[in-house]
């Protein structure tokens, strides 16, 4: 490629080279936005499975490698696996509840067996997406994207307050989150040109430095695991239990719905066009088959990260080469524990200060998608009912509207607004008549 084609302006284009030193900060920004969230699900599931600290450390290192591999496959597809879109992949929070139950009931090896089977299931479904793509109408996709944004609000708020730390909501955590958010906003207002799109990275850097001076970062752990360490393949021998496989396969369908919503929102907000069946197929296939690879390294499933979708929608940086530099950082972290430990030391409050606005961007993107789908009587009915049922029936946890259903149904729907909105919107889209417009009576 000619040097004239290598330009910083290409960050707003899907293809094209960007000078490496200028691309790295944008790629690094994507990794910092999701790094902690990529590791947290493993610690929760591993605790339920009774794994030792040494075993958890191996899985955390492997998770970084797997996230890098999956992201590169999304960016640069292998056969029909991958979407060729700027999607960042990581270990999914969606599976935490069901996999924690599986780990406690059958042991952690059963988690690996269930993820392998579920990953193949989603991957195969993804390859044949063109045959069922039409049921995901624009109003369905927009409703799911709005639900994803809503579901992440509490995640952003919890991070802002300090995550699951004992000092959650303390003055120091709120100060960190507020300073980080202020820097992000200030940078977005004052910076010029392409530097404006680095507002999240600026907030993370300032927030991290402040956290160090406040004593909220333990720098001693950065070199605690040595300098170089090879990832461990098959740290656990898979075990296969039908009950575990069935439960996990259902959640893979929920994850597929989230991926469709994430990918659609990213294409709509970042590229300004409608998503294609080929892109949905490749994205879901990558979700599934990359999750199989993740399981071979002992990790839970991987999926598209909503944090990064929000970042793309906010910055409009969609260049695949640029995002690939971030994936390269994750691969590096998989071989160099200090790199991973440095990223993992990022305080939750700092992350919350950046992500709380990004999550709002996802919901706004969903509203924009609904607007483009058209505010017809039919679309308004589908969106209104699916969102009210999805949000209402999952937010009302104190009355547990799902208690009469089997445990597997409760695990899928009782606290997952995206799953409920997805199912209700699809059913309404299939059932409601095409023409529901009110006829005006001529006076």
Coordinates of N, CA, C and O in Angstrom, one line a residue, residues 91-256:
X91 N -15.0 -12.0 27.2 CA -15.8 -13.0 28.0 C -17.1 -12.3 28.4 O -17.1 -11.2 28.9
X92 N -18.2 -13.1 28.2 CA -19.5 -12.5 28.3 C -20.1 -12.6 29.8 O -19.9 -13.6 30.4
X93 N -20.7 -11.5 30.2 CA -21.4 -11.5 31.5 C -22.7 -12.2 31.4 O -23.3 -12.7 32.4
X94 N -23.3 -12.4 30.2 CA -24.6 -13.0 30.0 C -24.6 -14.4 30.6 O -25.7 -14.9 31.1
X95 N -23.5 -15.1 30.6 CA -23.5 -16.5 31.0 C -23.2 -16.7 32.5 O -23.1 -17.8 33.0
X96 N -22.9 -15.6 33.2 CA -22.4 -15.7 34.6 C -23.4 -16.6 35.5 O -23.0 -17.5 36.2
X97 N -24.7 -16.3 35.5 CA -25.6 -16.9 36.4 C -25.7 -18.4 36.1 O -25.6 -19.3 37.0
X98 N -25.9 -18.8 34.8 CA -26.1 -20.2 34.4 C -24.8 -21.0 34.6 O -24.9 -22.1 35.1
X99 N -23.7 -20.4 34.3 CA -22.4 -21.1 34.4 C -22.0 -21.2 35.9 O -21.3 -22.2 36.2
X100 N -22.3 -20.3 36.7 CA -22.1 -20.4 38.1 C -22.9 -21.6 38.7 O -22.4 -22.3 39.5
X101 N -24.1 -21.7 38.3 CA -25.0 -22.8 38.7 C -24.4 -24.2 38.2 O -24.3 -25.1 39.0
X102 N -24.0 -24.2 37.0 CA -23.4 -25.4 36.4 C -22.1 -25.8 37.2 O -21.9 -26.9 37.5
X103 N -21.3 -24.8 37.4 CA -20.0 -25.0 38.1 C -20.2 -25.5 39.5 O -19.5 -26.5 40.0
X104 N -21.2 -25.0 40.2 CA -21.5 -25.4 41.6 C -22.2 -26.8 41.6 O -22.0 -27.6 42.5
X105 N -23.0 -27.2 40.6 CA -23.7 -28.4 40.5 C -22.9 -29.6 40.0 O -22.9 -30.7 40.5
X106 N -22.1 -29.3 38.9 CA -21.4 -30.4 38.2 C -19.9 -30.3 38.3 O -19.2 -31.2 38.0
X107 N -19.4 -29.1 38.7 CA -17.9 -28.9 38.7 C -17.5 -28.1 37.5 O -18.2 -28.0 36.5
X108 N -16.3 -27.4 37.5 CA -15.9 -26.6 36.5 C -15.7 -27.3 35.1 O -16.0 -26.7 34.1
X109 N -15.2 -28.5 35.1 CA -15.1 -29.2 33.8 C -16.4 -29.3 33.0 O -16.4 -29.3 31.8
X110 N -17.5 -29.4 33.7 CA -18.8 -29.4 33.1 C -19.1 -28.1 32.4 O -19.8 -28.0 31.4
X111 N -18.6 -27.0 33.0 CA -18.7 -25.7 32.3 C -18.1 -25.7 30.9 O -18.7 -25.2 30.0
X112 N -16.9 -26.3 30.9 CA -16.1 -26.3 29.6 C -16.9 -27.2 28.6 O -17.0 -26.8 27.4
X113 N -17.4 -28.3 29.0 CA -18.1 -29.2 28.1 C -19.4 -28.5 27.5 O -19.7 -28.6 26.4
X114 N -20.1 -27.8 28.4 CA -21.3 -27.1 28.0 C -21.1 -26.0 27.1 O -21.8 -25.8 26.1
X115 N -20.0 -25.3 27.3 CA -19.6 -24.1 26.4 C -19.2 -24.6 25.1 O -19.6 -24.0 24.0
X116 N -18.5 -25.7 25.0 CA -18.1 -26.3 23.7 C -19.4 -26.6 22.9 O -19.5 -26.3 21.7
X117 N -20.3 -27.3 23.5 CA -21.5 -27.7 22.8 C -22.4 -26.5 22.4 O -22.9 -26.4 21.3
X118 N -22.5 -25.6 23.3 CA -23.3 -24.4 23.1 C -22.7 -23.5 22.0 O -23.4 -22.9 21.2
X119 N -21.3 -23.4 22.0 CA -20.6 -22.6 21.0 C -20.8 -23.2 19.6 O -21.1 -22.4 18.6
X120 N -20.8 -24.5 19.5 CA -21.0 -25.1 18.2 C -22.4 -24.9 17.7 O -22.7 -24.6 16.6
X121 N -23.4 -24.9 18.7 CA -24.8 -24.7 18.4 C -25.0 -23.3 17.8 O -25.6 -23.1 16.8
X122 N -24.5 -22.2 18.5 CA -24.6 -20.9 18.0 C -23.9 -20.7 16.7 O -24.4 -19.9 15.8
X123 N -22.7 -21.3 16.6 CA -21.9 -21.1 15.4 C -22.6 -21.6 14.2 O -22.7 -20.9 13.1
X124 N -23.2 -22.8 14.3 CA -24.0 -23.4 13.2 C -25.2 -22.5 12.8 O -25.5 -22.3 11.7
X125 N -25.9 -22.1 13.9 CA -27.1 -21.2 13.6 C -26.7 -19.9 12.9 O -27.4 -19.5 12.0
X126 N -25.5 -19.4 13.3 CA -25.0 -18.2 12.7 C -24.7 -18.4 11.2 O -25.1 -17.5 10.4
X127 N -24.2 -19.5 10.8 CA -23.8 -19.8 9.4 C -25.1 -19.8 8.5 O -25.0 -19.5 7.3
X128 N -26.2 -20.2 9.1 CA -27.5 -20.2 8.4 C -28.4 -19.1 8.6 O -29.6 -19.2 8.5
X129 N -27.8 -17.9 9.1 CA -28.6 -16.8 9.5 C -29.5 -16.2 8.3 O -30.6 -15.7 8.6
X130 N -29.1 -16.4 7.1 CA -29.8 -15.8 6.0 C -31.2 -16.5 5.9 O -32.1 -15.9 5.3
X131 N -31.4 -17.7 6.4 CA -32.7 -18.3 6.3 C -33.7 -17.8 7.4 O -34.9 -18.0 7.2
X132 N -33.2 -17.2 8.5 CA -34.1 -16.8 9.5 C -33.9 -15.3 9.8 O -34.6 -14.7 10.7
X133 N -33.0 -14.6 9.1 CA -32.7 -13.2 9.3 C -34.0 -12.3 9.2 O -34.1 -11.3 10.0
X134 N -35.0 -12.7 8.4 CA -36.1 -11.8 8.2 C -37.0 -11.6 9.4 O -37.7 -10.6 9.5
X135 N -36.9 -12.5 10.4 CA -37.7 -12.4 11.6 C -37.1 -11.3 12.5 O -37.8 -10.8 13.4
X136 N -35.9 -10.9 12.3 CA -35.3 -9.8 13.0 C -35.5 -8.5 12.3 O -34.6 -7.9 11.6
X137 N -36.8 -8.1 12.3 CA -37.1 -6.8 11.6 C -36.5 -5.6 12.3 O -36.0 -5.7 13.4
X138 N -36.4 -4.5 11.5 CA -35.8 -3.3 12.1 C -36.3 -2.9 13.5 O -35.6 -2.5 14.4
X139 N -37.7 -3.0 13.7 CA -38.3 -2.7 14.9 C -37.8 -3.6 16.0 O -37.7 -3.2 17.2
X140 N -37.6 -4.9 15.7 CA -37.1 -5.9 16.7 C -35.7 -5.5 17.1 O -35.4 -5.5 18.3
X141 N -34.8 -5.3 16.1 CA -33.4 -4.9 16.4 C -33.3 -3.7 17.2 O -32.5 -3.6 18.1
X142 N -34.1 -2.7 16.8 CA -34.0 -1.4 17.6 C -34.5 -1.6 19.0 O -33.9 -1.0 19.9
X143 N -35.5 -2.3 19.2 CA -36.0 -2.6 20.6 C -35.0 -3.3 21.4 O -34.8 -3.0 22.6
X144 N -34.3 -4.3 20.8 CA -33.2 -5.0 21.5 C -32.1 -4.1 21.9 O -31.5 -4.1 23.0
X145 N -31.7 -3.2 21.0 CA -30.6 -2.2 21.2 C -31.0 -1.3 22.4 O -30.1 -1.0 23.2
X146 N -32.2 -0.8 22.4 CA -32.7 0.1 23.5 C -32.6 -0.7 24.8 O -32.1 -0.2 25.8
X147 N -33.0 -2.0 24.8 CA -32.9 -2.8 26.0 C -31.5 -3.0 26.4 O -31.2 -3.1 27.7
X148 N -30.6 -3.2 25.5 CA -29.2 -3.4 25.9 C -28.7 -2.2 26.6 O -28.0 -2.2 27.6
X149 N -29.0 -1.0 26.0 CA -28.5 0.2 26.6 C -29.1 0.4 28.0 O -28.4 0.7 29.0
X150 N -30.4 0.1 28.2 CA -31.0 0.2 29.5 C -30.4 -0.8 30.5 O -30.1 -0.4 31.6
X151 N -30.1 -2.0 30.0 CA -29.6 -3.0 31.0 C -28.2 -2.7 31.4 O -27.8 -3.2 32.5
X152 N -27.5 -1.9 30.7 CA -26.1 -1.5 31.0 C -26.1 -0.3 32.0 O -25.0 0.0 32.5
X153 N -27.2 0.4 32.2 CA -27.1 1.6 33.0 C -26.7 1.2 34.4 O -25.9 2.0 35.1
X154 N -27.2 0.2 35.0 CA -26.9 -0.2 36.3 C -25.4 -0.7 36.4 O -24.7 -0.5 37.4
X155 N -24.9 -1.3 35.3 CA -23.5 -1.7 35.3 C -22.6 -0.5 35.3 O -21.6 -0.4 36.1
X156 N -23.0 0.6 34.5 CA -22.2 1.8 34.6 C -22.2 2.5 35.9 O -21.2 3.0 36.4
X157 N -23.4 2.5 36.5 CA -23.6 3.2 37.8 C -22.8 2.4 38.9 O -22.2 3.0 39.8
X158 N -22.9 1.1 38.9 CA -22.1 0.3 39.9 C -20.6 0.5 39.7 O -19.9 0.7 40.7
X159 N -20.1 0.6 38.5 CA -18.7 0.8 38.3 C -18.4 2.2 38.8 O -17.3 2.4 39.4
X160 N -19.2 3.2 38.5 CA -19.0 4.6 39.0 C -18.8 4.6 40.5 O -18.0 5.4 41.0
X161 N -19.6 3.8 41.2 CA -19.5 3.8 42.6 C -18.4 2.9 43.2 O -18.2 2.9 44.4
X162 N -17.7 2.2 42.3 CA -16.6 1.4 42.8 C -16.7 -0.1 42.6 O -15.9 -0.9 43.1
X163 N -17.7 -0.5 41.8 CA -17.9 -1.9 41.5 C -18.4 -2.7 42.8 O -19.3 -2.2 43.5
X164 N -17.8 -3.9 43.0 CA -18.3 -4.7 44.1 C -17.3 -4.6 45.3 O -17.3 -5.5 46.1
X165 N -16.6 -3.5 45.4 CA -15.7 -3.3 46.5 C -16.4 -3.0 47.7 O -17.6 -2.5 47.7
X166 N -15.8 -3.2 48.9 CA -16.4 -2.9 50.2 C -16.7 -1.4 50.4 O -17.6 -1.1 51.1
X167 N -15.9 -0.5 49.7 CA -16.2 0.9 49.9 C -17.0 1.5 48.7 O -16.9 2.6 48.4
X168 N -17.9 0.6 48.2 CA -18.8 1.1 47.1 C -19.6 2.3 47.6 O -20.1 2.4 48.7
X169 N -19.6 3.3 46.7 CA -20.3 4.6 47.0 C -19.6 5.5 47.9 O -20.2 6.6 48.3
X170 N -18.4 5.2 48.2 CA -17.6 6.1 49.1 C -17.3 7.4 48.3 O -17.3 7.5 47.1
X171 N -16.9 8.5 49.1 CA -16.6 9.8 48.5 C -15.4 9.7 47.6 O -15.4 10.3 46.5
X172 N -14.4 8.9 47.9 CA -13.3 8.7 47.0 C -13.6 8.1 45.7 O -13.1 8.5 44.7
X173 N -14.5 7.1 45.7 CA -14.9 6.4 44.5 C -15.7 7.4 43.6 O -15.5 7.5 42.4
X174 N -16.6 8.1 44.2 CA -17.5 9.0 43.5 C -16.6 10.2 42.9 O -16.9 10.6 41.8
X175 N -15.6 10.6 43.7 CA -14.7 11.6 43.2 C -13.9 11.1 41.9 O -13.8 11.8 40.9
X176 N -13.4 9.9 42.0 CA -12.7 9.3 40.9 C -13.6 9.2 39.6 O -13.2 9.6 38.5
X177 N -14.8 8.7 39.8 CA -15.7 8.6 38.7 C -16.1 10.0 38.1 O -16.1 10.2 36.9
X178 N -16.3 11.0 39.0 CA -16.7 12.3 38.6 C -15.5 13.0 37.8 O -15.7 13.7 36.8
X179 N -14.3 12.9 38.3 CA -13.1 13.5 37.7 C -12.9 12.8 36.3 O -12.7 13.5 35.3
X180 N -13.0 11.5 36.2 CA -12.9 10.8 34.9 C -13.9 11.3 33.9 O -13.6 11.6 32.8
X181 N -15.2 11.4 34.4 CA -16.2 11.8 33.5 C -16.0 13.2 33.0 O -16.2 13.6 31.8
X182 N -15.6 14.1 33.9 CA -15.4 15.5 33.6 C -14.2 15.6 32.6 O -14.3 16.5 31.7
X183 N -13.2 14.9 32.8 CA -12.1 14.9 31.8 C -12.5 14.4 30.4 O -12.2 15.0 29.4
X184 N -13.3 13.4 30.4 CA -13.9 12.9 29.1 C -14.7 14.0 28.4 O -14.5 14.2 27.2
X185 N -15.6 14.6 29.2 CA -16.4 15.7 28.6 C -15.5 16.9 28.2 O -15.7 17.5 27.1
X186 N -14.6 17.3 29.1 CA -13.8 18.4 28.8 C -12.9 18.2 27.5 O -12.8 19.1 26.7
X187 N -12.3 17.0 27.4 CA -11.5 16.7 26.3 C -12.3 16.7 25.0 O -11.9 17.2 24.0
X188 N -13.6 16.2 25.1 CA -14.5 16.2 23.9 C -14.8 17.6 23.5 O -15.0 17.8 22.3
X189 N -14.8 18.5 24.4 CA -15.2 19.9 24.0 C -14.0 20.7 23.5 O -14.1 21.4 22.5
X190 N -12.8 20.5 24.2 CA -11.7 21.3 23.9 C -10.7 20.8 22.8 O -10.1 21.6 22.1
X191 N -10.7 19.5 22.7 CA -9.7 18.9 21.7 C -10.2 19.2 20.3 O -11.4 19.4 20.0
X192 N -9.2 19.1 19.4 CA -9.5 19.4 18.0 C -9.1 18.3 17.1 O -8.2 17.5 17.4
X193 N -9.8 18.1 16.0 CA -9.4 17.1 15.0 C -9.7 15.7 15.5 O -10.5 15.4 16.3
X194 N -8.8 14.8 15.1 CA -8.9 13.4 15.5 C -8.7 13.2 16.9 O -9.1 12.2 17.5
X195 N -7.9 14.1 17.6 CA -7.7 14.0 19.0 C -8.9 14.0 19.8 O -9.0 13.4 21.0
X196 N -10.0 14.6 19.3 CA -11.3 14.7 20.0 C -11.8 13.3 20.3 O -12.5 13.0 21.3
X197 N -11.5 12.3 19.4 CA -12.0 10.9 19.6 C -11.2 10.1 20.7 O -11.6 9.0 20.9
X198 N -10.2 10.7 21.3 CA -9.5 10.0 22.4 C -9.9 10.5 23.8 O -9.2 10.3 24.7
X199 N -11.2 11.0 23.9 CA -11.7 11.5 25.1 C -11.7 10.4 26.2 O -11.4 10.7 27.4
X200 N -12.1 9.2 25.8 CA -12.2 8.1 26.8 C -10.8 7.7 27.3 O -10.6 7.5 28.5
X201 N -9.8 7.6 26.4 CA -8.5 7.3 26.8 C -7.9 8.4 27.7 O -7.3 8.1 28.8
X202 N -8.2 9.7 27.4 CA -7.7 10.8 28.3 C -8.3 10.7 29.7 O -7.6 10.8 30.7
X203 N -9.6 10.4 29.8 CA -10.3 10.2 31.0 C -9.7 9.0 31.8 O -9.5 9.1 33.1
X204 N -9.4 7.9 31.2 CA -8.8 6.8 31.8 C -7.4 7.1 32.4 O -7.1 6.7 33.5
X205 N -6.6 7.8 31.6 CA -5.3 8.1 32.0 C -5.3 9.0 33.2 O -4.6 8.7 34.2
X206 N -6.0 10.1 33.1 CA -6.1 11.0 34.3 C -6.7 10.3 35.5 O -6.2 10.5 36.6
X207 N -7.8 9.6 35.3 CA -8.4 8.9 36.4 C -7.4 7.9 37.1 O -7.4 7.8 38.3
X208 N -6.7 7.2 36.2 CA -5.7 6.2 36.8 C -4.6 6.9 37.6 O -4.3 6.4 38.7
X209 N -4.1 8.0 37.1 CA -3.0 8.7 37.8 C -3.6 9.2 39.1 O -2.9 9.1 40.2
X210 N -4.8 9.7 39.1 CA -5.4 10.2 40.4 C -5.6 9.1 41.3 O -5.3 9.2 42.5
X211 N -6.0 7.9 40.8 CA -6.2 6.7 41.7 C -4.9 6.3 42.3 O -4.9 5.8 43.5
X212 N -3.8 6.4 41.6 CA -2.5 6.0 42.1 C -2.2 6.9 43.3 O -1.7 6.4 44.4
X213 N -2.3 8.2 43.2 CA -2.1 9.2 44.3 C -3.0 9.0 45.4 O -2.7 9.3 46.6
X214 N -4.2 8.5 45.2 CA -5.2 8.3 46.2 C -5.0 6.9 46.9 O -5.7 6.6 47.8
X215 N -4.0 6.1 46.4 CA -3.7 4.8 47.0 C -4.7 3.7 46.7 O -4.9 2.7 47.4
X216 N -5.4 3.9 45.5 CA -6.4 2.9 45.1 C -5.9 1.9 44.1 O -6.6 1.1 43.5
X217 N -4.6 2.0 43.8 CA -4.0 1.1 42.8 C -2.8 0.4 43.5 O -1.9 1.0 44.0
X218 N -2.8 -1.0 43.5 CA -1.8 -1.8 44.1 C -0.8 -2.1 43.0 O -0.9 -3.1 42.2
X219 N 0.3 -1.3 42.8 CA 1.3 -1.5 41.8 C 2.1 -2.7 42.0 O 2.8 -3.2 41.1
X220 N 2.1 -3.3 43.2 CA 3.0 -4.4 43.5 C 2.6 -5.7 42.8 O 3.4 -6.6 42.6
X221 N 1.3 -5.7 42.4 CA 0.8 -7.0 41.7 C 1.2 -7.0 40.3 O 1.0 -8.1 39.6
X222 N 1.7 -5.9 39.7 CA 2.0 -5.9 38.3 C 3.0 -7.0 37.8 O 2.8 -7.6 36.8
X223 N 4.0 -7.1 38.7 CA 5.1 -8.1 38.3 C 5.0 -9.4 39.2 O 6.0 -10.1 39.3
X224 N 3.9 -9.6 39.8 CA 3.7 -10.7 40.8 C 3.7 -12.0 40.1 O 4.0 -13.1 40.8
X225 N 3.4 -12.1 38.8 CA 3.4 -13.4 38.1 C 4.5 -13.6 37.1 O 4.4 -14.4 36.2
X226 N 5.6 -12.9 37.3 CA 6.7 -13.0 36.4 C 6.5 -12.1 35.1 O 5.6 -11.4 35.0
X227 N 7.5 -12.2 34.2 CA 7.5 -11.4 33.0 C 6.8 -12.1 31.9 O 6.0 -11.5 31.2
X228 N 7.2 -13.3 31.6 CA 6.6 -14.1 30.5 C 6.0 -15.4 30.9 O 6.5 -16.1 31.8
X229 N 4.8 -15.7 30.4 CA 4.2 -17.0 30.8 C 3.3 -17.4 29.6 O 2.6 -16.6 29.0
X230 N 3.5 -18.7 29.2 CA 2.7 -19.2 28.0 C 1.3 -19.6 28.5 O 1.1 -20.2 29.5
X231 N 0.3 -19.3 27.7 CA -1.1 -19.7 28.0 C -1.2 -21.2 28.0 O -0.5 -21.9 27.3
X232 N -2.1 -21.7 28.9 CA -2.3 -23.1 29.0 C -3.5 -23.6 28.3 O -4.6 -23.2 28.5
X233 N -3.2 -24.5 27.3 CA -4.3 -25.1 26.5 C -4.9 -26.3 27.3 O -4.2 -27.1 27.9
X234 N -6.2 -26.4 27.3 CA -7.0 -27.5 28.1 C -6.5 -27.6 29.5 O -6.1 -28.7 29.9
X235 N -6.6 -26.5 30.3 CA -6.3 -26.6 31.7 C -7.3 -27.5 32.5 O -7.0 -28.0 33.6
X236 N -8.5 -27.7 31.9 CA -9.5 -28.6 32.4 C -9.9 -29.6 31.3 O -10.2 -29.1 30.2
X237 N -10.1 -30.9 31.6 CA -10.7 -31.8 30.7 C -12.2 -31.7 30.7 O -12.8 -31.8 31.7
X238 N -12.8 -31.4 29.5 CA -14.2 -31.2 29.5 C -15.0 -32.4 29.9 O -14.7 -33.5 29.7
X239 N -16.2 -32.1 30.6 CA -17.1 -33.1 31.0 C -18.5 -32.7 30.4 O -18.8 -31.5 30.3
X240 N -19.3 -33.7 30.0 CA -20.5 -33.3 29.3 C -21.7 -33.9 30.1 O -21.8 -35.1 30.3
X241 N -22.6 -33.0 30.5 CA -23.8 -33.3 31.2 C -25.0 -32.7 30.5 O -25.0 -31.4 30.2
X242 N -26.0 -33.4 30.1 CA -27.1 -32.9 29.3 C -27.8 -31.8 29.9 O -28.2 -30.8 29.2
X243 N -28.0 -31.8 31.2 CA -28.7 -30.7 31.9 C -27.9 -29.4 31.8 O -28.5 -28.3 31.5
X244 N -26.6 -29.5 31.9 CA -25.8 -28.3 31.8 C -25.8 -27.8 30.3 O -25.9 -26.6 30.1
X245 N -25.7 -28.7 29.4 CA -25.6 -28.4 28.0 C -26.9 -27.7 27.5 O -26.9 -26.6 26.8
X246 N -28.0 -28.2 28.0 CA -29.3 -27.6 27.6 C -29.5 -26.2 28.1 O -29.9 -25.3 27.4
X247 N -29.1 -26.0 29.4 CA -29.3 -24.7 30.0 C -28.4 -23.7 29.3 O -28.8 -22.5 29.0
X248 N -27.1 -24.1 29.1 CA -26.2 -23.1 28.4 C -26.6 -22.8 27.0 O -26.4 -21.7 26.5
X249 N -27.1 -23.8 26.3 CA -27.5 -23.6 24.9 C -28.6 -22.6 24.8 O -28.6 -21.7 23.9
X250 N -29.5 -22.6 25.8 CA -30.6 -21.5 25.8 C -30.0 -20.1 26.0 O -30.4 -19.2 25.3
X251 N -29.0 -20.0 26.9 CA -28.4 -18.7 27.1 C -27.6 -18.3 25.9 O -27.4 -17.1 25.6
X252 N -27.1 -19.2 25.1 CA -26.4 -18.9 23.9 C -27.3 -18.2 22.9 O -26.9 -17.3 22.1
X253 N -28.6 -18.6 22.9 CA -29.6 -17.9 22.1 C -29.8 -16.5 22.6 O -30.0 -15.5 21.7
X254 N -29.8 -16.3 23.9 CA -29.9 -14.9 24.4 C -28.7 -14.1 24.0 O -28.8 -12.9 23.6
X255 N -27.5 -14.7 24.1 CA -26.3 -14.0 23.7 C -26.4 -13.7 22.2 O -25.9 -12.6 21.8
X256 N -26.9 -14.6 21.4 CA -27.1 -14.3 20.0 C -27.9 -13.0 19.8 O -27.7 -12.2 18.9

